Structures are given as C-alpha cells and as structure tokens.
Amino acid sequence: MNMKIFFTSLVLFIIKTSFSLANEIFVSNDLSESLESLYEYNPKIKYEREILKSKDELLPKAFSNFRPEISGYYQKGKVDTSSKGFNITSDGIRTETNKGVVISQSIFDGGSSFSEIQISKNEIFSQRFYLKSIEQEVFLEGINLYAEFATENSNLILKKKNVEVLKRQLELTKEQFEIGEVTMTDVSIAEARLLLAESENLESINNLNSLEANFLSIFGKAPQKPKIEIPLKSLYSDFDELKKKALEENPKIKGIKYKIKSFKKQIQSLKRKQLPSVKLEAEAKINEGYFRTDSKREVLSAFAKIDIPIYRSGLASSEIRSLRKQATAEIELLKLETKILESNLTSSKSSFDYSISKINAFKKQIESNKIYLEGLKQELQLGERTTLDVLNGEQELLESSLGLVMAFKDYFVSYYEILFHLGKLNAKGLKLNVTLFDDEKNYNEVKGKWLDIIE
C-alpha cells in the first residue's frame, strides 16, 4: 500500500492518447493562463511593439516627397548704396523689408520617391516579422521555465514520497534489529539512505525557490500549479514537409527576406537620384524700401527648375557600394539562419520522437521495478534478501520514476520548439484569450497623415 501512495504523483503525467496533434495545437489551461500573462506583461514584447510603431512612420515620410513644401520668410535690415553716374536720390542708408511665401513642388525626381515607398514598406514588414520572432523567443523562454518548474515540482513530490517510504523502512529495520532479524549494518544503511533522500529533497526545494523568482520576473506573476500536461502523439511523420513549412512560415526568415528587398530598393533609389529632376517653385513677396525708404512693390514669380547631377564628389557611388555590401551580408545571413533553422528543427524533431520512446520505456520499467520491489520485500520477510536489496530496489524505482518525469519534460519542450520553428508559437497560433496586438492599426492611422501638427 505504501508504494501505491508513493506513486500517486505520477497521475500528473497520465497521457490522453486520443488527442490529435496533426491539425490542432494543444495548450493546457494553466500554461495558457501563464502565457496570457506573459503576452500582456513582458517588457521586451512591449519594447518591440513601440519600435514597430516608429517604423510605421517611414511610410508617411516617403509619401511626403510627393507633397509641396510651403515656407514663409520675413527680412528687415539696413542697406547702404552709393551710385555713380546716375542722379538717384535713394543713395545712402535706407531700411529695406522683404516678406513672402515660397511654394516648392517636386514634379519628377527620377522615380526615387516611388522607391522610397517600397523601401519603407519593406522595412515595416521586416520589423513586423522581427516582432513576431521576438514574441516567439519570449514564449519559448517562458515555456522552458514553465517546464523546469513543473518538472522540479514533480521531482519534489516524488522525493517527498521517497523520504516517507525510507522513514518507514528505517523504523521497520530498527524493529527488526531489536528482535535480532537484521544487523546494525542494515540500520546504518537505512539511515544513510534516508539522509541522502532528505538532502535531495532540500535541493529540489531550493531549486524551486530560484525558479519561482525567475518565473515572477518573466511572467509577471507567481506560478500557480504548473504541470506538464500534453497528449502523447506522433507529430509530422514527413520531415521534408515539416522543413518546408518551417522555411515558409518562420518569422525570422521572412523578416530577413524583406530586409534584403529593402536594401535592393535603396540601391534603386540612389541610382534614380542620379537622373535629372524637375521642380516647380513659386513665390509671392512684398518688398519695401528697395528703391527709396517709402517705395513698395509686390512680386509674383514661378519657375520650373531642372537639376542635373553631374558630380557628387564620389558620394553617390560610395553609398551604392555600401548598400550592395549590406545586401550581400543580409543574403549570407539568410543562408546562415536557414541552416540554423534546419539544424534546430532536426534536433527538436529527433528529441520529440526519442522522448516518446523514452516515455514508453520508462513506463514499462516502472511496472517492472514495482513488481521486482514487491518480490524483494517478500523475500526479505523470508530472510532471503537483505534490507540493502530492498533499498536498492526502491532507489531503482525512484530513478525510473524521475526518468519518466524528465522524458515528459523533453517531450513537452520539443513539441513547443517545433511550433517555434514553424512560426506558430505566438498568441494567435496558441489561441490565447488575449487582445491581440494589431500590427496594422498604427500603420493605417499614420500612413495618411500629412499635416505638420506636433501631437
């Protein structure tokens, strides 16, 4: 009966094999609540959201190239003139005033403004996927911590049960020693095993205290009752299909691709700036004191101005070369991240499949160890086994039970790692009960703003 009590904690790891993972993502209620808190609290996610909002301003900035610029001016000063050969009464010092409005409108800039629009969009899209990537990284970090806490908590339950069993075993051994059935050596061995179990129990308690502090800093709240709860099912038997999905949907990969597009458009924009540009300038001004102190005139003017870049001191070619190098570097980064993704995906899938076999193996091992231990106890009563044999049998059973706990942790973590590689480890993919951050809301609000109003 004692051993049945000892293993009641394993109920936490009973698996529901009827659940299908192929078409639906599984998240337990407690994990879901923890991730919801993480999504709303985490400062790193909030920081990247604000960075994205700042990137959204690139689009109205690009659109501003198509709008006129209007400026006013006012000048007032002293003018000293001295003319020879003319009978002009305005010689001498006079006060002159100029005031007016200038309107400048770009008509054609070689097409660089259109390139700027594409650049801004690519930069914004790249930042959106970077935000998704950061969200995934934060979630994976949180899930790893959640799994560590749940595993250590389960280990503590098992170790506490082990201490209780060893205490009863020590009491029984002492009683047997008093009636001469065992020796003092058996008592010493039982005491040593109990002290070791109590030490391991204390170690788990200290680990839990440390993990709880980390949990609070990441999730923004203390853990409730974390437990590893997930169905046991094979996932994506076709690895090539899995890899294809990951390369298509991983946000980090998609973000880098948009970054490459941005660099290419920046190169295009610089090349177009080398073409002639046409600008229309109009001015309305009032000039007072230009001839005599009491003179005044009103001037309206309009000019079409053509700028033809001829030589820019080597700046243009230097900027283009620099951007080409950056684009090449980003292409190499894409290759590197693709290889890393494939490698990590292979590792996660292997760990996932291996953990399933480990779970089944440990479950069978536990059943065998329980039968073996019961046999040892019966043989001990008949005098065919020693107390050390029984304690060793209990230790083997404990180790296989702890091994099962760790196998479930590996299965749990590798499952969510696969979702991470597939780009599904986010609030939307996990269907969390939160208000999702709308990465287009601010974008749509600011893209059409054109007034110079400081908010």
XYZ file of C-alpha atoms in Angstrom, residues 137-428:
292
model
C 11.526 33.712 -28.383
C 9.896 35.126 -25.249
C 7.208 32.415 -25.345
C 9.781 29.642 -25.784
C 11.851 31.006 -22.916
C 8.712 31.113 -20.775
C 7.685 27.578 -21.733
C 11.155 26.254 -20.899
C 10.966 27.888 -17.482
C 7.419 26.591 -17.008
C 8.595 23.061 -17.858
C 11.565 23.313 -15.495
C 9.337 24.478 -12.657
C 6.713 21.786 -13.309
C 9.400 19.091 -13.554
C 11.154 20.187 -10.373
C 7.813 20.339 -8.598
C 7.021 16.780 -9.696
C 10.503 15.667 -8.655
C 9.896 17.193 -5.233
C 6.641 15.261 -4.857
C 8.418 12.025 -5.730
C 11.326 12.789 -3.426
C 8.988 13.618 -0.536
C 7.230 10.301 -1.027
C 10.630 8.634 -1.127
C 11.580 10.237 2.197
C 8.338 8.976 3.752
C 8.996 5.461 2.482
C 12.593 5.482 3.727
C 11.488 6.744 7.134
C 9.082 3.836 7.451
C 11.767 1.499 6.144
C 14.190 2.767 8.811
C 11.606 2.268 11.556
C 10.952 -1.265 10.322
C 14.683 -2.019 10.161
C 15.176 -0.794 13.739
C 12.321 -3.015 14.921
C 13.871 -5.980 13.098
C 17.258 -5.173 14.680
C 15.736 -5.204 18.167
C 14.448 -8.742 17.657
C 17.676 -9.844 16.002
C 16.417 -10.295 12.434
C 18.914 -7.798 10.926
C 22.298 -6.393 11.873
C 23.455 -2.890 12.821
C 24.864 -2.584 9.313
C 21.330 -2.751 7.900
C 20.248 0.027 10.251
C 23.207 2.211 9.239
C 22.473 1.689 5.556
C 18.813 2.631 6.057
C 19.814 5.788 7.977
C 22.320 6.800 5.272
C 19.738 6.365 2.516
C 17.246 8.479 4.457
C 19.780 11.290 4.970
C 20.642 11.259 1.257
C 16.945 11.395 0.313
C 16.351 14.330 2.689
C 19.338 16.140 1.150
C 17.986 15.629 -2.376
C 14.582 16.791 -1.169
C 16.121 20.017 0.180
C 17.949 20.536 -3.115
C 14.644 20.403 -5.015
C 13.099 22.924 -2.614
C 15.989 25.363 -3.186
C 15.734 24.881 -6.955
C 12.012 25.622 -6.831
C 12.591 28.847 -4.887
C 15.087 30.015 -7.519
C 12.797 29.013 -10.389
C 9.858 30.783 -8.765
C 11.825 34.054 -8.680
C 12.684 33.685 -12.383
C 9.071 32.801 -13.148
C 7.859 36.001 -11.491
C 10.339 38.154 -13.430
C 9.362 36.675 -16.808
C 5.623 36.036 -16.447
C 4.836 38.945 -14.142
C 3.119 36.673 -11.632
C 3.958 33.782 -9.337
C 3.373 30.243 -10.652
C 0.094 28.621 -9.701
C 0.277 24.877 -10.258
C 2.458 24.304 -13.323
C 2.288 20.772 -14.623
C 3.355 19.078 -17.802
C 0.086 18.198 -19.437
C 0.145 17.213 -23.085
C -1.217 14.338 -25.182
C 1.174 11.710 -26.468
C 1.011 11.605 -30.248
C 3.396 11.494 -33.197
C 3.799 14.826 -34.957
C 4.557 15.355 -38.661
C 5.859 11.988 -39.788
C 7.047 13.561 -43.074
C 10.118 15.572 -42.053
C 10.539 17.120 -45.520
C 7.039 18.556 -45.253
C 7.843 19.863 -41.779
C 11.038 21.527 -43.014
C 9.212 23.087 -45.957
C 6.568 24.588 -43.649
C 9.249 25.942 -41.323
C 11.191 27.644 -44.130
C 7.971 29.184 -45.447
C 6.486 30.373 -42.151
C 9.367 31.098 -39.771
C 9.141 34.847 -38.961
C 12.891 35.397 -38.653
C 13.452 34.015 -42.166
C 10.606 36.105 -43.583
C 11.902 39.234 -41.855
C 15.375 38.810 -43.367
C 13.862 38.379 -46.840
C 12.065 41.718 -46.524
C 15.291 43.308 -45.296
C 17.052 42.125 -48.461
C 14.248 43.632 -50.566
C 14.685 46.909 -48.691
C 18.407 47.092 -49.483
C 17.758 46.399 -53.166
C 15.175 49.190 -53.289
C 17.585 51.573 -51.539
C 20.157 50.884 -54.253
C 17.480 51.532 -56.877
C 16.531 54.808 -55.179
C 20.131 56.055 -55.166
C 20.531 55.222 -58.850
C 17.352 57.121 -59.688
C 18.624 60.159 -57.800
C 21.397 60.364 -60.388
C 18.763 61.178 -63.020
C 17.648 64.759 -63.781
C 14.904 66.118 -61.543
C 12.260 68.760 -62.183
C 10.919 71.076 -59.517
C 8.355 73.892 -59.656
C 8.960 76.897 -57.400
C 6.517 79.766 -56.921
C 6.943 82.844 -54.743
C 4.780 85.759 -53.647
C 6.600 88.572 -51.837
C 6.342 92.181 -50.798
C 9.460 94.345 -50.946
C 9.513 97.670 -49.091
C 12.346 100.208 -49.288
C 14.035 98.628 -52.268
C 14.429 101.984 -54.040
C 13.544 104.638 -51.540
C 12.502 104.345 -47.940
C 8.868 104.809 -48.925
C 8.967 102.545 -52.014
C 6.993 99.279 -52.132
C 6.435 96.540 -54.671
C 4.626 93.195 -54.885
C 6.232 90.331 -56.806
C 4.718 87.060 -58.028
C 7.100 84.584 -59.640
C 7.046 80.973 -60.838
C 9.957 78.945 -62.164
C 10.478 75.426 -63.388
C 13.847 74.213 -62.191
C 15.769 71.293 -63.673
C 18.605 69.812 -61.626
C 21.101 67.618 -63.452
C 23.505 65.736 -61.165
C 26.937 65.700 -62.758
C 29.431 65.041 -59.997
C 28.791 64.496 -56.267
C 32.369 64.085 -55.064
C 32.094 60.285 -55.220
C 29.381 60.183 -52.545
C 26.721 58.510 -54.705
C 28.895 55.604 -55.838
C 30.177 55.113 -52.280
C 26.637 54.900 -50.905
C 25.640 52.371 -53.569
C 28.688 50.200 -52.883
C 27.943 50.307 -49.166
C 24.339 49.207 -49.701
C 25.416 46.398 -52.013
C 27.731 45.076 -49.299
C 24.929 45.275 -46.757
C 22.575 43.429 -49.099
C 25.205 40.733 -49.673
C 25.715 40.423 -45.913
C 21.966 40.041 -45.414
C 21.831 37.324 -48.086
C 24.595 35.449 -46.267
C 22.688 35.910 -43.012
C 19.629 34.377 -44.667
C 21.675 31.344 -45.699
C 23.069 31.025 -42.176
C 19.682 31.366 -40.467
C 18.203 28.833 -42.899
C 20.872 26.295 -41.982
C 20.425 27.021 -38.270
C 16.669 26.593 -38.616
C 17.052 23.264 -40.414
C 19.560 22.062 -37.814
C 17.442 23.137 -34.839
C 14.317 21.678 -36.404
C 16.083 18.354 -36.929
C 17.262 18.388 -33.320
C 13.807 19.253 -31.953
C 12.064 16.617 -34.071
C 14.608 13.972 -33.048
C 14.195 14.908 -29.389
C 10.421 14.789 -29.802
C 10.433 11.306 -31.341
C 13.065 9.999 -28.929
C 11.176 11.315 -25.899
C 8.105 9.300 -26.930
C 10.148 6.106 -26.954
C 11.720 7.076 -23.610
C 8.300 7.660 -22.065
C 7.087 4.226 -23.142
C 10.330 2.620 -21.954
C 10.217 4.273 -18.526
C 6.558 3.357 -18.065
C 7.381 -0.306 -18.687
C 10.459 -0.027 -16.489
C 8.398 1.377 -13.623
C 5.926 -1.500 -13.844
C 8.789 -3.999 -13.815
C 10.534 -2.265 -10.911
C 7.328 -2.224 -8.869
C 6.878 -5.980 -9.356
C 10.553 -6.577 -8.595
C 10.366 -4.461 -5.419
C 7.324 -6.312 -4.130
C 9.205 -9.562 -4.682
C 12.205 -8.243 -2.752
C 10.015 -7.342 0.194
C 8.505 -10.798 0.302
C 11.954 -12.401 0.072
C 13.167 -10.099 2.876
C 10.450 -11.436 5.158
C 11.621 -14.960 4.333
C 15.206 -13.997 5.083
C 16.371 -14.494 1.518
C 17.089 -10.785 0.918
C 18.702 -8.004 2.940
C 17.480 -4.508 3.732
C 20.095 -3.192 1.297
C 18.479 -5.211 -1.505
C 15.109 -3.633 -0.760
C 16.577 -0.116 -0.555
C 18.369 -0.633 -3.863
C 15.103 -1.786 -5.401
C 13.334 1.335 -4.131
C 16.150 3.505 -5.489
C 15.822 1.921 -8.934
C 12.098 2.560 -8.862
C 12.651 6.195 -7.868
C 15.236 6.720 -10.615
C 12.952 5.268 -13.288
C 10.111 7.487 -11.996
C 12.326 10.578 -12.155
C 13.431 9.459 -15.617
C 9.787 9.361 -16.708
C 9.309 12.900 -15.422
C 12.340 14.116 -17.414
C 11.169 12.256 -20.527
C 7.838 14.079 -20.326
C 9.687 17.369 -19.956
C 11.755 16.640 -23.090
C 8.586 15.726 -24.980
C 6.806 18.861 -23.754
C 9.652 21.257 -24.618
C 10.459 19.699 -28.011
C 6.776 19.888 -29.001
C 6.735 23.650 -28.478
C 10.167 24.014 -30.059
C 8.715 22.543 -33.258
C 5.868 25.075 -33.098
C 8.531 27.767 -32.606
C 10.348 26.726 -35.780
C 7.023 26.657 -37.659
C 6.212 30.218 -36.591
C 3.160 29.134 -34.578
C 4.429 29.775 -31.056
C 2.575 33.044 -30.569
C -0.632 34.328 -29.021
C -2.563 33.891 -32.258
